[in-house]
Amino acid sequence: MGRPGSPPQAETRCPLWGLPEELLLLICSYLDARALGRLGQTCRRLCRFTSRDVLWRRLARSCLNAGFSALGTDLVQGVPVKERVKVSENWRHGRCQRKLLLKWKRNLMPWMQLDSDYLYVSQAEDIQAYWLRPNRTGFQRCPHAVFSGHQEDVCRFVLANGHIVSGGGDGNIALHKLNSSFSFKFLAHDQEVNCVDCQEGIIVSGSRDRTAKVWSLSPGRAGQCLHTIQTDDRVWSIALSPLSSGQLVTCLGTDFHRGAGVLDIFYETPFTLLTCGYDTYIRYWDLRTSTRDCVKKWEEPHDSALYCIRSNGNHMIASGSSYYGVVRLWDKRQSRCLQSFSLSSPISSPVYCLRFSTNHLYATLASALHVLDFTT
């Protein structure tokens, strides 16, 4: 009988353990996820060895939404990479549990932001913060905090530098500090502020009044307009490039037909971004190659306007359509939609906003907040 705590004799006799660890790691690097998982089932020692992050990181970079950027940066440190690869298979095959988290009595156009521990949702004139329980296993239905300041509905808002910056139907832009009672607002446009973005002391806003404006947040100049950009139509979506100073540099695309407005923009890097809108296409732009033609585009299969998009910065895109609350998952390496989920029935509602983590996808519809849980 062996000593307590010593590995079983079957494990010690395994010829693999006669190899140097570096060579064993090299051999395992040639295995795919299924083979690596099966190898780990042969004995407890190999189970521990094949669970190392270093072996799964290579596989995770090519997986869907496993928490790695296109450059290989780990965005979700602290969670075993092997577990993330398992969950990524659920994303790819559409295996999830659907839940209704919140429901309100009247139809709204709610916007949403996802932070590390909180989910922020606009409901009419207020923005409410809901605490996400550890490991996202639950949702605190009573809001942790409520941010008010608009006289009409909040259109859109962003989280930036510990603040909430929001634009409302009253033409105002409001700024709230997350961990204090500090708030500040100013009149920005003659009509509703459809969209806002903020970074490093600059706010940009777009309005129904056909203007986009740049505002200062510097001490002593807060709320001062720095630039005004006239447009030919109402501005539905706006985003600051990570390298931008707030000035219009160029226009993207040519020969768009009338009514093909952009409803959402998402920057992946300072040079690459995604757009979607009324013409049913998701477009991927690389500013280093061309501002006239997109690098790639994907068409919504049901000819439906796309209200919102989000990317994990690597292979996956999620989009929300204007009909029947449809959320679609896309793999950039493929031309067709990967998975789709219909969240509104029997009443049709657009998906106004969506956000996702490596385990969950949250989507706001006209009267409800839904979540798709991919851990199950």
CSV table of C-alpha atoms in Angstrom, one decimal:
chain,number,residue,atom,x,y,z
A,1,MET,CA,0.0,0.0,0.0
A,2,GLY,CA,1.3,3.4,-0.9
A,3,ARG,CA,1.8,6.3,1.5
A,4,PRO,CA,-1.1,8.6,2.2
A,5,GLY,CA,-1.3,11.4,-0.4
A,6,SER,CA,0.9,9.6,-2.9
A,7,PRO,CA,-0.4,9.2,-6.5
A,8,PRO,CA,-1.9,5.8,-7.4
A,9,GLN,CA,0.5,3.2,-8.9
A,10,ALA,CA,-1.3,3.4,-12.2
A,11,GLU,CA,-0.5,7.1,-12.4
A,12,THR,CA,3.2,6.6,-11.4
A,13,ARG,CA,3.6,3.9,-14.1
A,14,CYS,CA,2.3,6.1,-16.9
A,15,PRO,CA,5.1,6.5,-19.4
A,16,LEU,CA,4.2,10.1,-20.0
A,17,TRP,CA,5.5,11.1,-16.6
A,18,GLY,CA,9.0,10.0,-17.7
A,19,LEU,CA,9.1,12.9,-20.1
A,20,PRO,CA,10.3,16.4,-19.2
A,21,GLU,CA,7.4,18.7,-18.4
A,22,GLU,CA,8.4,21.0,-21.3
A,23,LEU,CA,8.1,18.1,-23.8
A,24,LEU,CA,4.8,17.0,-22.3
A,25,LEU,CA,3.5,20.6,-22.8
A,26,LEU,CA,4.7,20.6,-26.4
A,27,ILE,CA,2.8,17.3,-27.1
A,28,CYS,CA,-0.4,18.6,-25.5
A,29,SER,CA,-0.1,21.7,-27.6
A,30,TYR,CA,-1.0,19.7,-30.7
A,31,LEU,CA,-4.3,18.5,-29.2
A,32,ASP,CA,-7.6,20.0,-29.9
A,33,ALA,CA,-10.1,20.8,-27.1
A,34,ARG,CA,-11.8,17.4,-27.3
A,35,ALA,CA,-8.6,15.4,-27.3
A,36,LEU,CA,-7.2,17.5,-24.4
A,37,GLY,CA,-10.3,16.9,-22.4
A,38,ARG,CA,-10.2,13.2,-23.0
A,39,LEU,CA,-6.6,13.0,-22.0
A,40,GLY,CA,-7.5,14.7,-18.7
A,41,GLN,CA,-10.0,11.9,-18.0
A,42,THR,CA,-7.4,9.2,-17.9
A,43,CYS,CA,-6.1,9.9,-14.4
A,44,ARG,CA,-6.2,12.6,-11.7
A,45,ARG,CA,-2.6,13.7,-12.4
A,46,LEU,CA,-3.2,14.3,-16.1
A,47,CYS,CA,-6.5,16.0,-15.2
A,48,ARG,CA,-4.6,18.5,-13.1
A,49,PHE,CA,-1.9,18.9,-15.8
A,50,THR,CA,-4.3,19.3,-18.7
A,51,SER,CA,-6.3,21.9,-16.8
A,52,ARG,CA,-3.5,24.5,-17.0
A,53,ASP,CA,-4.3,27.8,-18.5
A,54,VAL,CA,-1.2,27.7,-20.7
A,55,LEU,CA,-2.6,24.7,-22.6
A,56,TRP,CA,-6.1,26.2,-23.1
A,57,ARG,CA,-5.0,29.7,-24.0
A,58,ARG,CA,-4.1,28.8,-27.5
A,59,LEU,CA,-7.5,27.2,-28.1
A,60,ALA,CA,-9.4,30.0,-26.4
A,61,ARG,CA,-8.0,32.7,-28.7
A,62,SER,CA,-9.8,31.0,-31.6
A,63,CYS,CA,-13.0,30.2,-29.7
A,64,LEU,CA,-16.1,32.4,-29.6
A,65,ASN,CA,-16.3,34.9,-26.7
A,66,ALA,CA,-13.7,33.1,-24.5
A,67,GLY,CA,-12.5,36.4,-23.0
A,68,PHE,CA,-9.4,37.1,-25.2
A,69,SER,CA,-8.8,40.0,-27.5
A,70,ALA,CA,-7.7,39.7,-31.1
A,71,LEU,CA,-4.1,40.3,-29.9
A,72,GLY,CA,-4.4,37.6,-27.3
A,73,THR,CA,-4.8,39.8,-24.2
A,74,ASP,CA,-6.7,38.0,-21.4
A,75,LEU,CA,-9.7,40.2,-20.6
A,76,VAL,CA,-11.2,38.0,-17.9
A,77,GLN,CA,-8.3,37.1,-15.6
A,78,GLY,CA,-9.1,34.9,-12.6
A,79,VAL,CA,-11.5,32.5,-14.4
A,80,PRO,CA,-9.9,29.2,-15.6
A,81,VAL,CA,-9.4,29.3,-19.4
A,82,LYS,CA,-10.6,25.7,-19.7
A,83,GLU,CA,-14.0,26.6,-18.2
A,84,ARG,CA,-14.3,29.6,-20.6
A,85,VAL,CA,-13.6,27.3,-23.6
A,86,LYS,CA,-16.5,25.0,-22.4
A,87,VAL,CA,-18.9,28.0,-22.1
A,88,SER,CA,-17.8,29.2,-25.6
A,89,GLU,CA,-19.1,26.0,-27.1
A,90,ASN,CA,-22.5,27.0,-25.6
A,91,TRP,CA,-22.3,30.3,-27.3
A,92,ARG,CA,-21.5,28.7,-30.7
A,93,HIS,CA,-24.3,26.2,-30.5
A,94,GLY,CA,-26.9,28.5,-28.9
A,95,ARG,CA,-27.2,26.5,-25.7
A,96,CYS,CA,-28.5,28.8,-23.0
A,97,GLN,CA,-31.2,29.4,-20.4
A,98,ARG,CA,-33.5,32.4,-21.0
A,99,LYS,CA,-34.8,34.5,-18.1
A,100,LEU,CA,-37.0,37.6,-17.7
A,101,LEU,CA,-35.2,39.8,-15.3
A,102,LEU,CA,-37.3,43.0,-15.2
A,103,LYS,CA,-40.6,44.1,-16.6
A,104,TRP,CA,-42.2,47.6,-16.7
A,105,LYS,CA,-45.8,48.6,-17.4
A,106,ARG,CA,-45.3,51.1,-20.3
A,107,ASN,CA,-43.3,50.8,-23.4
A,108,LEU,CA,-40.0,52.5,-23.4
A,109,MET,CA,-36.7,52.7,-25.4
A,110,PRO,CA,-34.3,51.6,-22.6
A,111,TRP,CA,-30.6,51.8,-22.9
A,112,MET,CA,-28.1,49.8,-20.9
A,113,GLN,CA,-24.5,49.6,-19.8
A,114,LEU,CA,-22.7,46.6,-18.1
A,115,ASP,CA,-20.0,47.3,-15.5
A,116,SER,CA,-18.0,44.7,-13.5
A,117,ASP,CA,-20.6,44.4,-10.7
A,118,TYR,CA,-23.6,46.4,-11.9
A,119,LEU,CA,-26.0,46.6,-14.7
A,120,TYR,CA,-27.3,50.1,-15.5
A,121,VAL,CA,-30.7,50.4,-17.2
A,122,SER,CA,-32.5,53.6,-18.2
A,123,GLN,CA,-36.3,53.6,-17.4
A,124,ALA,CA,-38.1,56.7,-18.5
A,125,GLU,CA,-36.4,59.7,-16.8
A,126,ASP,CA,-34.1,57.7,-14.5
A,127,ILE,CA,-31.1,55.4,-14.8
A,128,GLN,CA,-31.2,52.5,-12.3
A,129,ALA,CA,-28.2,50.5,-11.2
A,130,TYR,CA,-28.7,46.8,-10.4
A,131,TRP,CA,-26.2,44.7,-8.5
A,132,LEU,CA,-25.1,41.5,-10.1
A,133,ARG,CA,-24.4,38.8,-7.6
A,134,PRO,CA,-21.0,37.1,-7.5
A,135,ASN,CA,-20.5,34.8,-10.6
A,136,ARG,CA,-23.6,36.4,-12.1
A,137,THR,CA,-25.7,33.7,-10.4
A,138,GLY,CA,-28.5,36.1,-9.5
A,139,PHE,CA,-29.8,39.6,-10.0
A,140,GLN,CA,-30.8,42.0,-7.3
A,141,ARG,CA,-34.2,43.3,-8.4
A,142,CYS,CA,-34.3,46.3,-6.1
A,143,PRO,CA,-32.0,49.0,-7.7
A,144,HIS,CA,-28.8,49.7,-5.8
A,145,ALA,CA,-28.9,53.4,-6.9
A,146,VAL,CA,-31.1,55.6,-9.0
A,147,PHE,CA,-29.7,58.6,-11.1
A,148,SER,CA,-32.2,61.3,-12.0
A,149,GLY,CA,-31.9,64.7,-13.7
A,150,HIS,CA,-33.9,64.7,-16.9
A,151,GLN,CA,-37.4,66.0,-17.4
A,152,GLU,CA,-38.1,63.6,-20.2
A,153,ASP,CA,-36.9,60.1,-21.1
A,154,VAL,CA,-33.2,59.2,-21.1
A,155,CYS,CA,-32.2,58.4,-24.7
A,156,ARG,CA,-28.7,57.1,-24.2
A,157,PHE,CA,-26.0,57.1,-21.7
A,158,VAL,CA,-22.4,56.0,-21.2
A,159,LEU,CA,-20.1,55.1,-18.2
A,160,ALA,CA,-16.8,57.0,-18.3
A,161,ASN,CA,-14.2,57.8,-15.6
A,162,GLY,CA,-16.5,56.9,-12.7
A,163,HIS,CA,-19.4,59.0,-14.1
A,164,ILE,CA,-22.7,58.5,-15.9
A,165,VAL,CA,-23.1,60.8,-18.9
A,166,SER,CA,-26.7,60.8,-20.3
A,167,GLY,CA,-28.6,62.6,-23.0
A,168,GLY,CA,-32.4,63.1,-22.7
A,169,GLY,CA,-35.5,64.0,-24.6
A,170,ASP,CA,-35.4,67.4,-22.9
A,171,GLY,CA,-32.3,68.4,-24.8
A,172,ASN,CA,-30.1,68.3,-21.7
A,173,ILE,CA,-26.9,66.4,-21.0
A,174,ALA,CA,-26.6,65.2,-17.4
A,175,LEU,CA,-23.5,64.0,-15.6
A,176,HIS,CA,-23.6,62.0,-12.3
A,177,LYS,CA,-20.7,60.7,-10.2
A,178,LEU,CA,-21.2,57.1,-9.5
A,179,ASN,CA,-20.0,57.0,-5.9
A,180,SER,CA,-21.3,60.4,-4.7
A,181,SER,CA,-24.3,62.7,-4.9
A,182,PHE,CA,-22.5,65.0,-7.4
A,183,SER,CA,-24.5,65.8,-10.5
A,184,PHE,CA,-24.3,68.4,-13.2
A,185,LYS,CA,-26.5,69.1,-16.3
A,186,PHE,CA,-26.6,71.7,-19.1
A,187,LEU,CA,-28.8,72.4,-22.1
A,188,ALA,CA,-27.1,70.9,-25.2
A,189,HIS,CA,-29.5,70.9,-28.1
A,190,ASP,CA,-32.8,72.5,-29.1
A,191,GLN,CA,-34.3,69.0,-29.5
A,192,GLU,CA,-33.8,65.6,-27.9
A,193,VAL,CA,-30.2,64.3,-27.4
A,194,ASN,CA,-30.4,61.0,-29.2
A,195,CYS,CA,-26.8,59.8,-28.3
A,196,VAL,CA,-23.8,60.7,-26.3
A,197,ASP,CA,-20.2,59.5,-25.7
A,198,CYS,CA,-17.5,60.6,-23.4
A,199,GLN,CA,-13.8,60.1,-22.7
A,200,GLU,CA,-10.9,62.1,-21.2
A,201,GLY,CA,-12.8,65.3,-20.5
A,202,ILE,CA,-14.7,65.5,-23.8
A,203,ILE,CA,-18.4,64.8,-24.4
A,204,VAL,CA,-19.8,64.3,-27.9
A,205,SER,CA,-23.6,64.4,-28.5
A,206,GLY,CA,-26.0,64.0,-31.4
A,207,SER,CA,-29.5,65.3,-31.8
A,208,ARG,CA,-32.7,65.4,-33.8
A,209,ASP,CA,-31.8,69.0,-34.6
A,210,ARG,CA,-29.3,67.6,-37.2
A,211,THR,CA,-26.2,68.6,-35.3
A,212,ALA,CA,-23.4,66.8,-33.5
A,213,LYS,CA,-21.6,68.8,-30.8
A,214,VAL,CA,-18.4,68.5,-28.8
A,215,TRP,CA,-18.4,69.7,-25.2
A,216,SER,CA,-15.7,70.3,-22.6
A,217,LEU,CA,-15.6,68.9,-19.2
A,218,SER,CA,-12.4,70.7,-18.1
A,219,PRO,CA,-12.6,72.6,-14.8
A,220,GLY,CA,-14.0,76.0,-15.4
A,221,ARG,CA,-15.2,75.1,-18.9
A,222,ALA,CA,-17.7,72.4,-18.1
A,223,GLY,CA,-20.6,72.5,-20.5
A,224,GLN,CA,-18.9,74.8,-23.0
A,225,CYS,CA,-19.4,73.8,-26.7
A,226,LEU,CA,-16.1,73.3,-28.5
A,227,HIS,CA,-17.3,72.3,-32.0
A,228,THR,CA,-20.6,72.0,-33.8
A,229,ILE,CA,-20.9,69.7,-36.8
A,230,GLN,CA,-23.9,70.2,-39.1
A,231,THR,CA,-25.4,67.1,-40.7
A,232,ASP,CA,-28.0,66.4,-43.3
A,233,ASP,CA,-30.2,64.3,-41.0
A,234,ARG,CA,-30.9,63.6,-37.3
A,235,VAL,CA,-28.0,62.0,-35.5
A,236,TRP,CA,-29.0,58.7,-34.0
A,237,SER,CA,-25.6,57.3,-32.9
A,238,ILE,CA,-22.3,58.7,-32.0
A,239,ALA,CA,-18.9,57.4,-30.8
A,240,LEU,CA,-15.5,58.9,-30.0
A,241,SER,CA,-12.5,57.2,-31.4
A,242,PRO,CA,-10.0,56.4,-28.7
A,243,LEU,CA,-7.5,58.7,-30.6
A,244,SER,CA,-9.9,61.4,-31.5
A,245,SER,CA,-9.8,65.0,-30.3
A,246,GLY,CA,-13.5,65.4,-30.9
A,247,GLN,CA,-13.2,66.9,-34.4
A,248,LEU,CA,-14.7,65.3,-37.5
A,249,VAL,CA,-11.8,63.8,-39.5
A,250,THR,CA,-13.6,62.1,-42.4
A,251,CYS,CA,-16.9,60.5,-43.5
A,252,LEU,CA,-17.3,56.7,-43.9
A,253,GLY,CA,-18.7,55.1,-47.0
A,254,THR,CA,-20.3,56.4,-50.2
A,255,ASP,CA,-23.4,55.8,-52.2
A,256,PHE,CA,-25.7,54.9,-49.3
A,257,HIS,CA,-29.3,55.0,-50.3
A,258,ARG,CA,-31.7,57.5,-48.6
A,259,GLY,CA,-32.8,56.3,-45.2
A,260,ALA,CA,-29.8,54.0,-44.6
A,261,GLY,CA,-29.1,55.7,-41.2
A,262,VAL,CA,-26.6,54.4,-38.7
A,263,LEU,CA,-28.3,53.4,-35.4
A,264,ASP,CA,-25.3,52.1,-33.4
A,265,ILE,CA,-21.5,52.3,-33.6
A,266,PHE,CA,-18.9,50.3,-31.7
A,267,TYR,CA,-15.1,50.9,-31.7
A,268,GLU,CA,-13.1,47.8,-31.3
A,269,THR,CA,-9.7,49.5,-31.6
A,270,PRO,CA,-8.7,53.1,-32.5
A,271,PHE,CA,-8.7,52.0,-36.1
A,272,THR,CA,-11.5,49.4,-36.4
A,273,LEU,CA,-15.2,49.9,-35.8
A,274,LEU,CA,-18.6,48.3,-36.4
A,275,THR,CA,-21.8,50.1,-37.6
A,276,CYS,CA,-25.3,48.9,-38.1
A,277,GLY,CA,-28.6,50.6,-39.0
A,278,TYR,CA,-31.7,50.8,-41.1
A,279,ASP,CA,-30.3,49.2,-44.2
A,280,THR,CA,-30.0,45.8,-42.4
A,281,TYR,CA,-26.2,45.5,-42.7
A,282,ILE,CA,-23.5,45.2,-40.1
A,283,ARG,CA,-20.3,46.8,-41.5
A,284,TYR,CA,-16.8,46.4,-40.3
A,285,TRP,CA,-14.5,49.3,-41.1
A,286,ASP,CA,-10.7,49.6,-40.9
A,287,LEU,CA,-9.6,53.3,-41.1
A,288,ARG,CA,-6.1,52.3,-42.0
A,289,THR,CA,-7.2,50.8,-45.3
A,290,SER,CA,-10.2,52.8,-46.5
A,291,THR,CA,-12.8,55.2,-45.4
A,292,ARG,CA,-14.9,54.7,-48.5
A,293,ASP,CA,-15.5,51.0,-48.4
A,294,CYS,CA,-15.9,48.7,-45.4
A,295,VAL,CA,-13.7,45.6,-45.0
A,296,LYS,CA,-16.6,43.2,-44.6
A,297,LYS,CA,-20.3,43.3,-44.1
A,298,TRP,CA,-23.0,40.9,-42.9
A,299,GLU,CA,-26.7,41.2,-43.9
A,300,GLU,CA,-29.6,40.6,-41.4
A,301,PRO,CA,-31.4,37.6,-42.9
A,302,HIS,CA,-34.9,38.9,-42.3
A,303,ASP,CA,-34.4,42.3,-43.9
A,304,SER,CA,-34.9,44.0,-40.5
A,305,ALA,CA,-33.3,47.2,-39.3
A,306,LEU,CA,-30.6,46.6,-36.7
A,307,TYR,CA,-30.9,48.8,-33.6
A,308,CYS,CA,-27.7,47.8,-31.7
A,309,ILE,CA,-24.5,45.8,-32.0
A,310,ARG,CA,-21.7,44.8,-29.7
A,311,SER,CA,-18.4,43.0,-30.2
A,312,ASN,CA,-16.1,41.1,-27.9
A,313,GLY,CA,-13.1,42.7,-29.8
A,314,ASN,CA,-12.2,39.3,-31.3
A,315,HIS,CA,-14.5,37.0,-33.3
A,316,MET,CA,-18.0,37.5,-32.0
A,317,ILE,CA,-20.6,40.1,-32.8
A,318,ALA,CA,-24.1,40.3,-31.3
A,319,SER,CA,-26.9,42.3,-32.9
A,320,GLY,CA,-30.4,43.3,-32.0
A,321,SER,CA,-33.1,43.7,-34.7
A,322,SER,CA,-36.2,45.8,-34.9
A,323,TYR,CA,-38.7,42.9,-35.4
A,324,TYR,CA,-39.8,40.3,-32.8
A,325,GLY,CA,-37.0,41.0,-30.4
A,326,VAL,CA,-34.4,38.9,-32.3
A,327,VAL,CA,-30.8,38.8,-31.0
A,328,ARG,CA,-28.3,37.3,-33.4
A,329,LEU,CA,-24.8,36.0,-32.8
A,330,TRP,CA,-22.2,36.3,-35.6
A,331,ASP,CA,-18.8,34.8,-36.1
A,332,LYS,CA,-16.7,37.3,-38.1
A,333,ARG,CA,-15.0,34.4,-39.9
A,334,GLN,CA,-18.3,33.3,-41.4
A,335,SER,CA,-20.7,35.1,-43.7
A,336,ARG,CA,-24.0,33.9,-42.2
A,337,CYS,CA,-25.6,34.3,-38.9
A,338,LEU,CA,-24.4,31.8,-36.3
A,339,GLN,CA,-27.4,31.7,-33.9
A,340,SER,CA,-30.6,33.7,-33.3
A,341,PHE,CA,-32.9,34.0,-30.3
A,342,SER,CA,-36.4,35.6,-30.4
A,343,LEU,CA,-37.1,37.3,-27.1
A,344,SER,CA,-40.5,39.0,-27.7
A,345,SER,CA,-43.7,37.0,-28.0
A,346,PRO,CA,-46.5,37.5,-28.9
A,347,ILE,CA,-46.0,41.3,-29.1
A,348,SER,CA,-43.2,42.4,-31.4
A,349,SER,CA,-40.6,44.7,-30.0
A,350,PRO,CA,-37.2,45.9,-31.1
A,351,VAL,CA,-34.1,45.0,-29.2
A,352,TYR,CA,-33.0,48.5,-28.2
A,353,CYS,CA,-29.8,47.6,-26.5
A,354,LEU,CA,-27.7,44.6,-25.7
A,355,ARG,CA,-24.6,43.9,-23.6
A,356,PHE,CA,-22.7,40.6,-22.9
A,357,SER,CA,-20.0,39.1,-20.7
A,358,THR,CA,-18.3,35.7,-21.3
A,359,ASN,CA,-21.3,34.0,-19.6
A,360,HIS,CA,-24.4,36.1,-20.1
A,361,LEU,CA,-26.1,38.3,-22.7
A,362,TYR,CA,-28.5,41.1,-21.6
A,363,ALA,CA,-31.1,42.6,-23.9
A,364,THR,CA,-33.6,45.4,-23.4
A,365,LEU,CA,-36.9,45.4,-25.2
A,366,ALA,CA,-39.8,47.9,-25.0
A,367,SER,CA,-41.2,46.6,-21.7
A,368,ALA,CA,-38.7,44.1,-20.4
A,369,LEU,CA,-35.1,43.1,-19.7
A,370,HIS,CA,-34.0,39.6,-20.7
A,371,VAL,CA,-30.9,37.6,-20.0
A,372,LEU,CA,-29.4,34.6,-21.8
A,373,ASP,CA,-27.3,32.4,-19.5
A,374,PHE,CA,-24.8,30.4,-21.4
A,375,THR,CA,-23.3,28.7,-18.4
A,376,THR,CA,-26.0,26.0,-18.3
